[in-house]
mmCIF file of C-alpha atoms in Angstrom:
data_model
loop_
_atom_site.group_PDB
_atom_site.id
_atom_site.type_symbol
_atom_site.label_atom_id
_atom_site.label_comp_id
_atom_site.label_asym_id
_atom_site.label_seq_id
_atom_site.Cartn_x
_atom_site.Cartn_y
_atom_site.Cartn_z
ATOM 1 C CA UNK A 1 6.152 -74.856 4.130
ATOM 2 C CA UNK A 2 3.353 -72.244 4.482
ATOM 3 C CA UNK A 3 0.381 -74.735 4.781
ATOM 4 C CA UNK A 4 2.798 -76.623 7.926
ATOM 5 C CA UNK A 5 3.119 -73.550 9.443
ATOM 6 C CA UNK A 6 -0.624 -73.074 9.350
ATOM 7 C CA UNK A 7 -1.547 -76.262 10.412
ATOM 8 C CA UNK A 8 1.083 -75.701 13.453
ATOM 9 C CA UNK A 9 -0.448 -72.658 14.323
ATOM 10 C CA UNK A 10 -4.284 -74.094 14.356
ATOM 11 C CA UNK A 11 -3.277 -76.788 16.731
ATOM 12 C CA UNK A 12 -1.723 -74.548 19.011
ATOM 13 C CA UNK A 13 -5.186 -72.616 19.101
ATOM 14 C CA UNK A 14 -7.060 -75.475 19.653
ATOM 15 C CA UNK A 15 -4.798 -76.522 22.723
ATOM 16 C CA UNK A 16 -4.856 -72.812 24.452
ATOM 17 C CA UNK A 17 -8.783 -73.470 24.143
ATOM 18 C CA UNK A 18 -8.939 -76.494 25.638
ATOM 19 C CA UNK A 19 -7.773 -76.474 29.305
ATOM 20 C CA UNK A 20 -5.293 -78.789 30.974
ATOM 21 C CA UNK A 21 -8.307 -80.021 33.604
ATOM 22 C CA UNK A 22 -10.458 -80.569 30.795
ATOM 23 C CA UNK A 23 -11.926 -84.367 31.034
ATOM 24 C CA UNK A 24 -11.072 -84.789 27.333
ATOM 25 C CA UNK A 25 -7.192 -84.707 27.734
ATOM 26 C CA UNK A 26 -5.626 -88.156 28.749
ATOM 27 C CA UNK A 27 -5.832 -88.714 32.522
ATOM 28 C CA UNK A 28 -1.627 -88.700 32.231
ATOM 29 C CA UNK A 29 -1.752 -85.265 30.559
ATOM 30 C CA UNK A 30 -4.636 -83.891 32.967
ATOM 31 C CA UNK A 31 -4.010 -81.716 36.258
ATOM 32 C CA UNK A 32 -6.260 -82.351 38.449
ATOM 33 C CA UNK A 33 -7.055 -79.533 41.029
ATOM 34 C CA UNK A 34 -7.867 -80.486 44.623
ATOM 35 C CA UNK A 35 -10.023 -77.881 46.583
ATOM 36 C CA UNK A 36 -8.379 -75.657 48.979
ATOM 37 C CA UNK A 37 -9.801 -75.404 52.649
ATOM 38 C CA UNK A 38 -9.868 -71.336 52.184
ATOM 39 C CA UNK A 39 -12.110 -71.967 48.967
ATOM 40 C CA UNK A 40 -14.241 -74.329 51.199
ATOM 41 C CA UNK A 41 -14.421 -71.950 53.899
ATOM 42 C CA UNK A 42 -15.447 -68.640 51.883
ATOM 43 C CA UNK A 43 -18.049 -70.371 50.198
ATOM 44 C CA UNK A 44 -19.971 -70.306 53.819
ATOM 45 C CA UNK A 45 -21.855 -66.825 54.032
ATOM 46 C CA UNK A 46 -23.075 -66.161 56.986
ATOM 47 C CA UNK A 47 -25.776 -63.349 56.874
ATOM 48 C CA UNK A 48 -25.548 -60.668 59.797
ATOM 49 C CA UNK A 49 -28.535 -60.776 61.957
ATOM 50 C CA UNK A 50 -31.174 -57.812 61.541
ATOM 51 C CA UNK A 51 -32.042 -55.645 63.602
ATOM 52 C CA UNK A 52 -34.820 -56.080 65.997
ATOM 53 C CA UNK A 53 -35.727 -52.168 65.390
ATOM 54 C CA UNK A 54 -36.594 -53.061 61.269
ATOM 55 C CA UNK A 55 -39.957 -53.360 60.461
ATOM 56 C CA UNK A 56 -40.987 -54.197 57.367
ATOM 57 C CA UNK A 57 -37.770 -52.810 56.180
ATOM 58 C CA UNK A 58 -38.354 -49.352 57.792
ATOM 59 C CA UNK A 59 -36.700 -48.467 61.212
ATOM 60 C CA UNK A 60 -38.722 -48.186 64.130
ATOM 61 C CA UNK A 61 -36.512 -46.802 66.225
ATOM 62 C CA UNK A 62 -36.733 -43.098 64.761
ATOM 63 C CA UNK A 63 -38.466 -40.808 65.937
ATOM 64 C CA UNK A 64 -39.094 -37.186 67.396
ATOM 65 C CA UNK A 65 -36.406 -36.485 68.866
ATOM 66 C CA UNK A 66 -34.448 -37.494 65.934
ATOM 67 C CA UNK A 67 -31.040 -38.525 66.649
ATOM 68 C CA UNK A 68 -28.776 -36.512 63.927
ATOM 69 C CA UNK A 69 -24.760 -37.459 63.587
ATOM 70 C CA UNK A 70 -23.074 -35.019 61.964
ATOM 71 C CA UNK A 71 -19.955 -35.777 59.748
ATOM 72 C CA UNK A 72 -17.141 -33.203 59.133
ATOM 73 C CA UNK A 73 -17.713 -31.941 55.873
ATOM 74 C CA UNK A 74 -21.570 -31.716 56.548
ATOM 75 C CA UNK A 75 -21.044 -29.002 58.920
ATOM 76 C CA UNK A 76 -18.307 -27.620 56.692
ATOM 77 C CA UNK A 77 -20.855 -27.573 54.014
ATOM 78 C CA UNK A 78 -23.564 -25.943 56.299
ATOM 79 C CA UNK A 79 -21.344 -23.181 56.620
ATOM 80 C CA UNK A 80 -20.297 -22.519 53.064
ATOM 81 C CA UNK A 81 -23.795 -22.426 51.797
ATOM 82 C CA UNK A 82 -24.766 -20.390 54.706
ATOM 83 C CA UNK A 83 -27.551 -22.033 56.085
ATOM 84 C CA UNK A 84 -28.025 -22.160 59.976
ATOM 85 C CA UNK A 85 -27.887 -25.880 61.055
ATOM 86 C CA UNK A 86 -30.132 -26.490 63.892
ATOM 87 C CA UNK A 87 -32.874 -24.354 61.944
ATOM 88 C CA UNK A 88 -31.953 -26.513 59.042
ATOM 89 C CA UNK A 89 -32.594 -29.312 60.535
ATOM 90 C CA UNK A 90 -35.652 -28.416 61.919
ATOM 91 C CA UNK A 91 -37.059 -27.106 58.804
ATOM 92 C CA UNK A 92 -35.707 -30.839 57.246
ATOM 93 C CA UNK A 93 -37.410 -32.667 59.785
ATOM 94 C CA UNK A 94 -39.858 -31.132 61.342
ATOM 95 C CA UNK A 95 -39.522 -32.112 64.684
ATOM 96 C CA UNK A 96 -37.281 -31.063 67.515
ATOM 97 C CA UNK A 97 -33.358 -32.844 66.785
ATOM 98 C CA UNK A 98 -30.546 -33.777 68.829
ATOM 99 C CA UNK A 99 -27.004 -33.317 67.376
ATOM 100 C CA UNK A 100 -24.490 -35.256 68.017
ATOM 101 C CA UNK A 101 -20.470 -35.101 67.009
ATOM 102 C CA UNK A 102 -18.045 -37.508 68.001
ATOM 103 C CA UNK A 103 -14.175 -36.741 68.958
ATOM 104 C CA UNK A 104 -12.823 -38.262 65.646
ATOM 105 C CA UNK A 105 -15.379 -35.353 64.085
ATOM 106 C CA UNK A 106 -13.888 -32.964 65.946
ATOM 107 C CA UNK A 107 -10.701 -34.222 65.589
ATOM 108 C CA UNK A 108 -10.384 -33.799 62.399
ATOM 109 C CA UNK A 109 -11.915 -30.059 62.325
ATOM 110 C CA UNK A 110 -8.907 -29.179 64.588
ATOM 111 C CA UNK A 111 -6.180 -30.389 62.440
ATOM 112 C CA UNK A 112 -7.070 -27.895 59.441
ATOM 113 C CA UNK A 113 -7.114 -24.376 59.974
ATOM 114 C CA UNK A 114 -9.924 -23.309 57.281
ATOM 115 C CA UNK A 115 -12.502 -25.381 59.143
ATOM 116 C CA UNK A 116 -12.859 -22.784 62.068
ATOM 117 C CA UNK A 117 -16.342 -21.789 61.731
ATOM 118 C CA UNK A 118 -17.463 -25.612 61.277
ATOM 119 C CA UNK A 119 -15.277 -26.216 64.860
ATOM 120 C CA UNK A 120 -16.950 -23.169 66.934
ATOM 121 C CA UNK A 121 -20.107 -24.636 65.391
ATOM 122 C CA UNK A 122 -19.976 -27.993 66.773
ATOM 123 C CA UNK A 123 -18.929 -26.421 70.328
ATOM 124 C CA UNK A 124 -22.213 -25.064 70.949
ATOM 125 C CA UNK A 125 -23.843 -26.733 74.048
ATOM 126 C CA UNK A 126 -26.743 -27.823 71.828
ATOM 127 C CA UNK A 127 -24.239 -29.954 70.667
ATOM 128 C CA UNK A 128 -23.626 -33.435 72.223
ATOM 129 C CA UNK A 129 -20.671 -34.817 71.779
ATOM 130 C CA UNK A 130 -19.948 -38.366 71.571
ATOM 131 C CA UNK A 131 -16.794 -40.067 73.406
ATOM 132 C CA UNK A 132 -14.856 -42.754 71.108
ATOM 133 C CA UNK A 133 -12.647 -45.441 72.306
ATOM 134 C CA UNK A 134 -10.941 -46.600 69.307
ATOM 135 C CA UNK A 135 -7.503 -45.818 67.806
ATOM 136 C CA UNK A 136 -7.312 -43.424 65.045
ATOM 137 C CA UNK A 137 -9.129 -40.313 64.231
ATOM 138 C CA UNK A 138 -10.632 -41.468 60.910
ATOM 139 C CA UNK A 139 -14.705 -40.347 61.141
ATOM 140 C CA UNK A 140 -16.171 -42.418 58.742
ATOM 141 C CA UNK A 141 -14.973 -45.847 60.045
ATOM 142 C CA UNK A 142 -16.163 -44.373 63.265
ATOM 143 C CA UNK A 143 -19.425 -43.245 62.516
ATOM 144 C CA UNK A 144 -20.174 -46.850 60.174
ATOM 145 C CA UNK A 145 -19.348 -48.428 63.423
ATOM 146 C CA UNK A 146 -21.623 -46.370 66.146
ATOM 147 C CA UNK A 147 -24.445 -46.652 62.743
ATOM 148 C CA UNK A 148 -24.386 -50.430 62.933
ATOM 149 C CA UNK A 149 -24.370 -50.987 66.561
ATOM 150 C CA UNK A 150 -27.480 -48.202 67.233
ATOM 151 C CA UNK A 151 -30.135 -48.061 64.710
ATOM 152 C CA UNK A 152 -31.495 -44.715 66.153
ATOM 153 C CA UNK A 153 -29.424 -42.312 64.180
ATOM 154 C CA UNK A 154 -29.404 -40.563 61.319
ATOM 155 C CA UNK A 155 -25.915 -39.748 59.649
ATOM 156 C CA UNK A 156 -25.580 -36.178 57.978
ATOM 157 C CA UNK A 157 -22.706 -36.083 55.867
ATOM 158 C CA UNK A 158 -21.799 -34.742 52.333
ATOM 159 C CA UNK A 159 -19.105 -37.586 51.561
ATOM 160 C CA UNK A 160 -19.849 -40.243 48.808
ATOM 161 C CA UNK A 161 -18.038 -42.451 50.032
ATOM 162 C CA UNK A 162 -19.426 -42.904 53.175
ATOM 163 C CA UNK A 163 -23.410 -42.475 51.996
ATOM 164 C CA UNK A 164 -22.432 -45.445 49.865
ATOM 165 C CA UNK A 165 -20.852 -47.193 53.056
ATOM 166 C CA UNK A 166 -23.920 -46.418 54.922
ATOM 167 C CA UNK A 167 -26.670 -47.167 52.453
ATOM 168 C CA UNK A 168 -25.550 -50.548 52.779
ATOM 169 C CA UNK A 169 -26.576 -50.429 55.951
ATOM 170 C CA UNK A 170 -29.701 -51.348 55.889
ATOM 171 C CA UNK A 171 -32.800 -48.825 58.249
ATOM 172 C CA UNK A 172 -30.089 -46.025 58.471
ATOM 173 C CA UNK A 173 -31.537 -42.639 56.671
ATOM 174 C CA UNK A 174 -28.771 -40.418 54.975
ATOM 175 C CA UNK A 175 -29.163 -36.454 55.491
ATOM 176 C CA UNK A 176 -27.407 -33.929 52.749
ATOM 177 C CA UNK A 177 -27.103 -30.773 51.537
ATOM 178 C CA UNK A 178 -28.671 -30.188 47.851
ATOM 179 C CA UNK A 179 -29.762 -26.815 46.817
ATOM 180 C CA UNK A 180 -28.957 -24.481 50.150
ATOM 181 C CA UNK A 181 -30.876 -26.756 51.712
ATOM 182 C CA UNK A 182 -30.882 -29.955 53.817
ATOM 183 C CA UNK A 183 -32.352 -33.253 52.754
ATOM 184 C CA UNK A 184 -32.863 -36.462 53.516
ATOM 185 C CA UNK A 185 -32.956 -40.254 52.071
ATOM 186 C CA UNK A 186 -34.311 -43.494 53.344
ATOM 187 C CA UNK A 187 -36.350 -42.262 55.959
ATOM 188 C CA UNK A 188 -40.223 -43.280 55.551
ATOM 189 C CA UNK A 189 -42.431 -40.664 56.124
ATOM 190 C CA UNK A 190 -39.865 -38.096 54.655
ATOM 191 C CA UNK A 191 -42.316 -34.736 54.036
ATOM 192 C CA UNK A 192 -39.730 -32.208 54.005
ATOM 193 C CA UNK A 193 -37.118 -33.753 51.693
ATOM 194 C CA UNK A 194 -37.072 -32.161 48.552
ATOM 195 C CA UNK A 195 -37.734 -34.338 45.584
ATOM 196 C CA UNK A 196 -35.186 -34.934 43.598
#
């Protein structure tokens, strides 16, 4: 009785290997799967068009006056490690800089109280401030969106989430905050970036 069992339980194995499309099973016994329209259509990949601005995978659209787009917690950060931001960003890039924040940025420094400092920082008048016309205040899907549609910025946030959201953007340099002072990725011709 203990070899049957055996022998039972060896066949089953075999059959859980071998799969019921499998062109070695009986065509009565065989399922044959049909493909789906859906699988037909994802296997088209369309590629997005690049950028006229990329050259020779670098951007040529930046430039002095750099274009800087400042994310919520990267002006948060700014003021926690003390470090003024306009200087910072001059010392970063050496050039003259243009700020920008849009209303989802500044939305979201009004709705928490501890971000005061970062809010009466982004109301100076060297500040420009950018209108949006979407729903929602969320920043990020905001400032992916404004990234991919004009090449000439460059995105200063703290948030991994959205440097790994914008790195796959491709000609878009990433600016940060690592050891009290600003830095920057991506951007050719980077001289005051710290190496890391």
């Amino acid at each position: 009785m203990g070899k049957r069992l055996k022998s039972n339980a060896r066949k089953s194995a075999v059959n859980r290997l071998v799969k019921k499309t499998d062109n070695r099973i009986k065509e009565e016994e065989r399922v044959i799967r049909t493909p789906k329209e859906d699988e037909q259509a994802l296997k088209l990949v369309h590629a997005p068009k690049i950028s006229s601005a990329m050259f020779m995978k670098y951007n040529t659209q930046l430039g002095p006056p750099f274009h800087v787009i400042v994310d919520t917690n990267f002006v948060n950060f700014a003021v926690k490690n003390r470090i003024d931001m306009f200087q910072g960003l001059m010392d970063c890039l050496y050039a003259k800089t243009i700020v920008y924040a849009t209303d989802c940025v500044l939305a979201e420094l009004e709705k928490v109280r501890k971000f005061k400092i970062a809010l009466k920082v982004l109301k100076d008048p060297r500040v420009q401030r950018l209108k949006c016309e979407h729903k929602g205040t969320y920043a990020d899907d905001c400032l992916v969106q404004r990234v991919t549609q004009h090449k000439c910025y460059i995105v200063a946030t703290c948030d991994r989430d959205l440097k790994r959201r914008i790195r796959k953007i491709p000609g878009v340099p990433i600016m940060y905050i690592v050891n009290h002072r600003f830095s920057i990725e991506r951007m050719p011709d980077a001289y005051g970036a710290p190496m890391n």
